[in-house]
PDB file of C-alpha atoms in Angstrom:
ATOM      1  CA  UNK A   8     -38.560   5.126  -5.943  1.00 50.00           C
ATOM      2  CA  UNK A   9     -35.680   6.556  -7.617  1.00 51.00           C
ATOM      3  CA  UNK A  10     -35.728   9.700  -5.083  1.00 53.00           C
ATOM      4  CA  UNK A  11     -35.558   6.851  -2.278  1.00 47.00           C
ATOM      5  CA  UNK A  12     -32.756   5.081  -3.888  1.00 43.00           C
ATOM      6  CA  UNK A  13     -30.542   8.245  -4.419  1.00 45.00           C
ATOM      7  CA  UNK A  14     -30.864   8.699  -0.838  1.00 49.00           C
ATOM      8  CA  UNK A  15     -30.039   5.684   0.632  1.00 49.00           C
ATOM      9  CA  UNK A  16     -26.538   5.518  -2.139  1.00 45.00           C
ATOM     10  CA  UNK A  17     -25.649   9.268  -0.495  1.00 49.00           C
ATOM     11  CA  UNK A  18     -26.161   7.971   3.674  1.00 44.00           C
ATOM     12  CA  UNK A  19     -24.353   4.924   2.711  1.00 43.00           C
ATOM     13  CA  UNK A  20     -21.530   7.242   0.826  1.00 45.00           C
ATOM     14  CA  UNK A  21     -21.317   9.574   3.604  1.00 45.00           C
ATOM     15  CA  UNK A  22     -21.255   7.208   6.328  1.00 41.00           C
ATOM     16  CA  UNK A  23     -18.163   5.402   4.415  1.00 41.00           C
ATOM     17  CA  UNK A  24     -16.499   8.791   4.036  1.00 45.00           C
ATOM     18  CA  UNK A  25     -16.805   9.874   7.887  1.00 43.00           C
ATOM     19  CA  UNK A  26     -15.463   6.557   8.843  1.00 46.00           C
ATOM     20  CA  UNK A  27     -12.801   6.838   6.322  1.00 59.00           C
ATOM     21  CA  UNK A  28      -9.448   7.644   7.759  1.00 80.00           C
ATOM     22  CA  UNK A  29      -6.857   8.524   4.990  1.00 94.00           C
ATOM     23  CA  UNK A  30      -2.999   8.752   5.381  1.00 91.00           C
ATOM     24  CA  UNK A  31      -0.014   9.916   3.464  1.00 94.00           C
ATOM     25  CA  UNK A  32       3.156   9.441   4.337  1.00 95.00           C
ATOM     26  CA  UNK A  33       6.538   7.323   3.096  1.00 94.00           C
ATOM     27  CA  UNK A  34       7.861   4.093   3.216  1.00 93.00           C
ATOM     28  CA  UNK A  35      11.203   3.099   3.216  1.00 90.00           C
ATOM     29  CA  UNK A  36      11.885  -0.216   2.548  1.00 79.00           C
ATOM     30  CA  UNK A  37      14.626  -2.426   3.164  1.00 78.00           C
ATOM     31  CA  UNK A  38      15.086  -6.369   1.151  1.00 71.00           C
ATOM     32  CA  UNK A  39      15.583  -7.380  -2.144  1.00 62.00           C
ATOM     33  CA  UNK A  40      15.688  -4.286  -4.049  1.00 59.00           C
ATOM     34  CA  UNK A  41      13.353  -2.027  -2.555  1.00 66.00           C
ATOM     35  CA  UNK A  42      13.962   1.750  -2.024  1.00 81.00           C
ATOM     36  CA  UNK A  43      11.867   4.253  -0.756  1.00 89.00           C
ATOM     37  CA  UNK A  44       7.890   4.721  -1.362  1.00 91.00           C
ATOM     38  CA  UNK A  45       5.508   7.768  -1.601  1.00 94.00           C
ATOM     39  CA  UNK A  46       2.564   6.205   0.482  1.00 95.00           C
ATOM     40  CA  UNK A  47      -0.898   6.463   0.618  1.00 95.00           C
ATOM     41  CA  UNK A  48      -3.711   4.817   2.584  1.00 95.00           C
ATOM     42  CA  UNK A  49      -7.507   5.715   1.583  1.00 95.00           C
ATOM     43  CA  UNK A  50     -10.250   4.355   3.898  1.00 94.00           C
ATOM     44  CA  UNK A  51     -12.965   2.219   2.374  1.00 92.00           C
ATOM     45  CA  UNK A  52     -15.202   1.334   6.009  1.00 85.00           C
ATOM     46  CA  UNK A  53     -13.459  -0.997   7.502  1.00 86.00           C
ATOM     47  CA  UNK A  54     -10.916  -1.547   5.268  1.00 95.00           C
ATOM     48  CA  UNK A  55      -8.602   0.265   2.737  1.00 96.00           C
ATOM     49  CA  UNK A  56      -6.748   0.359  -0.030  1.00 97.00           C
ATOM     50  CA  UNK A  57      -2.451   0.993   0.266  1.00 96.00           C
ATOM     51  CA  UNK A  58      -1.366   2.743  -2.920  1.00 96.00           C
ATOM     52  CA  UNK A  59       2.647   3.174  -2.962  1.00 94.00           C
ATOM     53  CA  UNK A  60       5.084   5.081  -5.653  1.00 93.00           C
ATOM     54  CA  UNK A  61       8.635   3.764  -5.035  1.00 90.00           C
ATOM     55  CA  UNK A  62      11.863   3.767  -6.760  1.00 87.00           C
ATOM     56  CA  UNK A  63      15.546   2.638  -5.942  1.00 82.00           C
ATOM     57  CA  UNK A  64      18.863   1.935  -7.979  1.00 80.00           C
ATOM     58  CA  UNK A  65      22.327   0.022  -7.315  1.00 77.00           C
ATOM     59  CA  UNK A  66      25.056  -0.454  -8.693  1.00 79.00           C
ATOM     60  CA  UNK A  67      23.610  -1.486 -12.454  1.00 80.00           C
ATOM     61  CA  UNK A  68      19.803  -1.429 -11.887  1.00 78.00           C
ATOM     62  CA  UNK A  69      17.034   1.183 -11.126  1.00 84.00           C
ATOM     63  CA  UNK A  70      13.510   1.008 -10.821  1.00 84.00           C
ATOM     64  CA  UNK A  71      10.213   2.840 -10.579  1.00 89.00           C
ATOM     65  CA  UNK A  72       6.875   0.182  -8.975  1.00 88.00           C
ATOM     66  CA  UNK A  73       3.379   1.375  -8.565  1.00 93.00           C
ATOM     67  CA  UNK A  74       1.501  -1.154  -6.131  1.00 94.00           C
ATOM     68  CA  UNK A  75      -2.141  -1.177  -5.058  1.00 96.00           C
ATOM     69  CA  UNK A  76      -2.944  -3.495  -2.155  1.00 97.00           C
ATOM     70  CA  UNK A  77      -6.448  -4.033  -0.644  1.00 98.00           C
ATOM     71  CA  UNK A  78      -6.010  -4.624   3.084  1.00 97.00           C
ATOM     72  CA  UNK A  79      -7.845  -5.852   5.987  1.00 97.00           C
ATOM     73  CA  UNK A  80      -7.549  -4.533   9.492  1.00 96.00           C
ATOM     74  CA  UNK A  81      -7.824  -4.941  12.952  1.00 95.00           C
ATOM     75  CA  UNK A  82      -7.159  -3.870  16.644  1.00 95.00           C
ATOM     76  CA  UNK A  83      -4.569  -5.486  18.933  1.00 97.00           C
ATOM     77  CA  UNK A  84      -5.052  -3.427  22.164  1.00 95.00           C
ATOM     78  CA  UNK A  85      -4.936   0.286  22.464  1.00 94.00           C
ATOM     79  CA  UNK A  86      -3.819   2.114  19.613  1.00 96.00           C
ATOM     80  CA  UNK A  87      -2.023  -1.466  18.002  1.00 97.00           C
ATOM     81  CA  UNK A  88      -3.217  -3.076  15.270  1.00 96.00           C
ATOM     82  CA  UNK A  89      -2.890  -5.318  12.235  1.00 97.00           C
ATOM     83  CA  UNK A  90      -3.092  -5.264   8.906  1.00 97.00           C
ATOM     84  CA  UNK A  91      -2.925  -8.027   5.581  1.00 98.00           C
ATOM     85  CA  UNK A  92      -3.827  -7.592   2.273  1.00 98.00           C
ATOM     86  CA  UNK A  93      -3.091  -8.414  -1.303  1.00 98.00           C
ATOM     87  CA  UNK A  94      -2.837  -6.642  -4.522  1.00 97.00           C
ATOM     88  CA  UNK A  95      -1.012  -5.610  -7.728  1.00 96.00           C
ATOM     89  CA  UNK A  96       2.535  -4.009  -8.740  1.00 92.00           C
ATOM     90  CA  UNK A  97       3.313  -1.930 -11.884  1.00 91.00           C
ATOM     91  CA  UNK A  98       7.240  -1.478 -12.596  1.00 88.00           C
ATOM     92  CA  UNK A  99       9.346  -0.158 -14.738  1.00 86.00           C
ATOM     93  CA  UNK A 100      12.882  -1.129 -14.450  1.00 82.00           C
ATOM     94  CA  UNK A 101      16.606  -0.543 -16.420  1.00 85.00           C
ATOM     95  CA  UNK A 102      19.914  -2.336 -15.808  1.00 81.00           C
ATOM     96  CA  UNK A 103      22.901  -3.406 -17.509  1.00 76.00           C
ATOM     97  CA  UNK A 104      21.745  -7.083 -17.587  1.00 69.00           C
ATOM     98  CA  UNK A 105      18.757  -7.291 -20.088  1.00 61.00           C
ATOM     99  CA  UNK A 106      16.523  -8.927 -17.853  1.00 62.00           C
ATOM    100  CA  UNK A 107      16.119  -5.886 -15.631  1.00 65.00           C
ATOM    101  CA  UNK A 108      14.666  -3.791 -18.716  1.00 76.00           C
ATOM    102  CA  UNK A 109      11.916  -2.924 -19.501  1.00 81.00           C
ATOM    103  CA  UNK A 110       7.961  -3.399 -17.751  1.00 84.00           C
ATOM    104  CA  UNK A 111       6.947  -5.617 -15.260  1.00 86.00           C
ATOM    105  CA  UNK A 112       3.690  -6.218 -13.648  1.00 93.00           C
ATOM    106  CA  UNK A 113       2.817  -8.548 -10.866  1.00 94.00           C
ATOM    107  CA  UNK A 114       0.884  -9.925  -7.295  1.00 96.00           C
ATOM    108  CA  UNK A 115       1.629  -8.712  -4.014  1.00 95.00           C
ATOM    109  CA  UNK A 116       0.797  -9.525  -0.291  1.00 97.00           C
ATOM    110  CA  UNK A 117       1.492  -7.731   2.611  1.00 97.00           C
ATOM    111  CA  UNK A 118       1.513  -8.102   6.646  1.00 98.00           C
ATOM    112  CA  UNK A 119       2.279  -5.561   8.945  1.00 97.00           C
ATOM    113  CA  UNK A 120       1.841  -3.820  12.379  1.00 98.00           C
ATOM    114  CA  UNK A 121       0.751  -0.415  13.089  1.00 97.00           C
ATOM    115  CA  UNK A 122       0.470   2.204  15.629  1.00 97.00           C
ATOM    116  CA  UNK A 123      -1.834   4.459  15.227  1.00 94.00           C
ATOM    117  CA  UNK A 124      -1.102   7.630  17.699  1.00 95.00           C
ATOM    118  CA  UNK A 125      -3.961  10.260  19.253  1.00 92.00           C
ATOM    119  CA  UNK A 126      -2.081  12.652  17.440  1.00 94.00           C
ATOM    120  CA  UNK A 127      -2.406  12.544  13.538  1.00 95.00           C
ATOM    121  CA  UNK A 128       0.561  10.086  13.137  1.00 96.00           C
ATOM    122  CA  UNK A 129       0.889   6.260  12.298  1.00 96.00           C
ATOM    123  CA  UNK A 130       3.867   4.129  12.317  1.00 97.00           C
ATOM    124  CA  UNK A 131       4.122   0.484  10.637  1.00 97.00           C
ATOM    125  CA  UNK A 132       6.264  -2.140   9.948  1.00 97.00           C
ATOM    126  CA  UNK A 133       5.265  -4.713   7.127  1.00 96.00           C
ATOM    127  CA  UNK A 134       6.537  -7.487   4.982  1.00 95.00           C
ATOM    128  CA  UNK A 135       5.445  -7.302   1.262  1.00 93.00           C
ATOM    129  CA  UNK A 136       6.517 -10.073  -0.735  1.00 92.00           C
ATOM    130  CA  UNK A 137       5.820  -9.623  -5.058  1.00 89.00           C
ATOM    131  CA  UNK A 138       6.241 -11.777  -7.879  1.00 89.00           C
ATOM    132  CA  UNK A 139       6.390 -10.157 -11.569  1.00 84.00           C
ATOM    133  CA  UNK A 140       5.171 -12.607 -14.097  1.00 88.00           C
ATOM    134  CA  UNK A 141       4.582 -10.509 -16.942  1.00 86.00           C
ATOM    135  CA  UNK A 142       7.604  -8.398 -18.594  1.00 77.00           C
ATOM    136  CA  UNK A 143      10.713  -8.137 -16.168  1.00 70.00           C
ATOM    137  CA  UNK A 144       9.485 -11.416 -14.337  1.00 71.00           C
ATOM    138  CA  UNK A 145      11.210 -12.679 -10.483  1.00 77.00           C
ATOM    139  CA  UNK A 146      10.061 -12.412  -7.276  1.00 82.00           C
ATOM    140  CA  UNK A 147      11.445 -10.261  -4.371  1.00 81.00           C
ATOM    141  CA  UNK A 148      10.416  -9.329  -0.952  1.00 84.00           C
ATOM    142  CA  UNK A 149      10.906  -6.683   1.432  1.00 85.00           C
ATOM    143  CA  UNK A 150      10.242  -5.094   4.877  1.00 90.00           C
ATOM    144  CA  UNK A 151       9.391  -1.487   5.807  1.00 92.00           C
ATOM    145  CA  UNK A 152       8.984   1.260   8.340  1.00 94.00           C
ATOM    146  CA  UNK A 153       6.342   3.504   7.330  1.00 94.00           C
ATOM    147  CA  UNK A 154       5.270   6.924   8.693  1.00 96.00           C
ATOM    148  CA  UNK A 155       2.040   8.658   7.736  1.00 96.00           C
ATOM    149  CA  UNK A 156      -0.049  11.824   8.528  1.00 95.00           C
ATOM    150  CA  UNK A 157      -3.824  11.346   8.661  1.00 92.00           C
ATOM    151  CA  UNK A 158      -6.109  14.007   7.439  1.00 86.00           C
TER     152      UNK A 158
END
């Protein structure tokens, strides 16, 4: 019995990882204080899970976020589709102002388009809005044009 259960867990892992499709790539996000993103998408069947490392300053303010978001997907037509998800942010930010010091952790959301190419490239645009409730605490929002390799 435990022979048979072994097996089934290893088909069921290797049929997730062959339909996996993983990307890495950047974001660069424009809104209410985002900057540019280090951007990774891991395939989990269907769906996947967004994991992006992003940082950006002005004038009296810097910041470094971790986010994880969970999304689901789907097909428009041809090589379009969709994608929405939620998840969580990690920050660490520094400013002149003493609100903007120190850690932050929140919720996100995101919605976005994406085109998917026959050659290992995706393009997307998204809207991600976050609210920090714990540490530096606000909410902000932003778009972004992403570009990733799949391998």
């Amino acid at each position: 019995m435990k022979k048979i259960f072994l097996a089934i867990v290893a088909v069921f892992c290797m049929s997730t990882m062959v339909n996996a499709q993983n990307w890495i790539g950047v974001r660069g996000a424009f809104g209410s204080g985002y900057g540019a993103e280090l951007s990774g998408q891991w395939g989990m069947g269907g769906n996947r899970l967004e994991t992006d490392l992003g940082w950006a300053s002005g004038t009296n303010w810097s910041y470094i976020n971790l986010t994880g978001i969970y999304q689901w997907t789907g097909a428009i037509a041809g090589p379009f589709g969709w994608f929405a998800g939620v998840g969580a942010n990690l920050g660490l930010y520094s400013g002149s102002n003493a609100d903007y010091n120190g850690f932050g952790l929140g919720l996100a959301a995101q919605v976005g388009l994406e085109l998917n190419l026959s050659i290992p490239l995706q393009f997307t645009l998204d809207f991600r809005p976050q609210w920090d409730f714990i540490g530096h605490s606000g909410f902000g929002y932003g778009g972004a044009l992403g570009i990733r390799y799949r391998f």
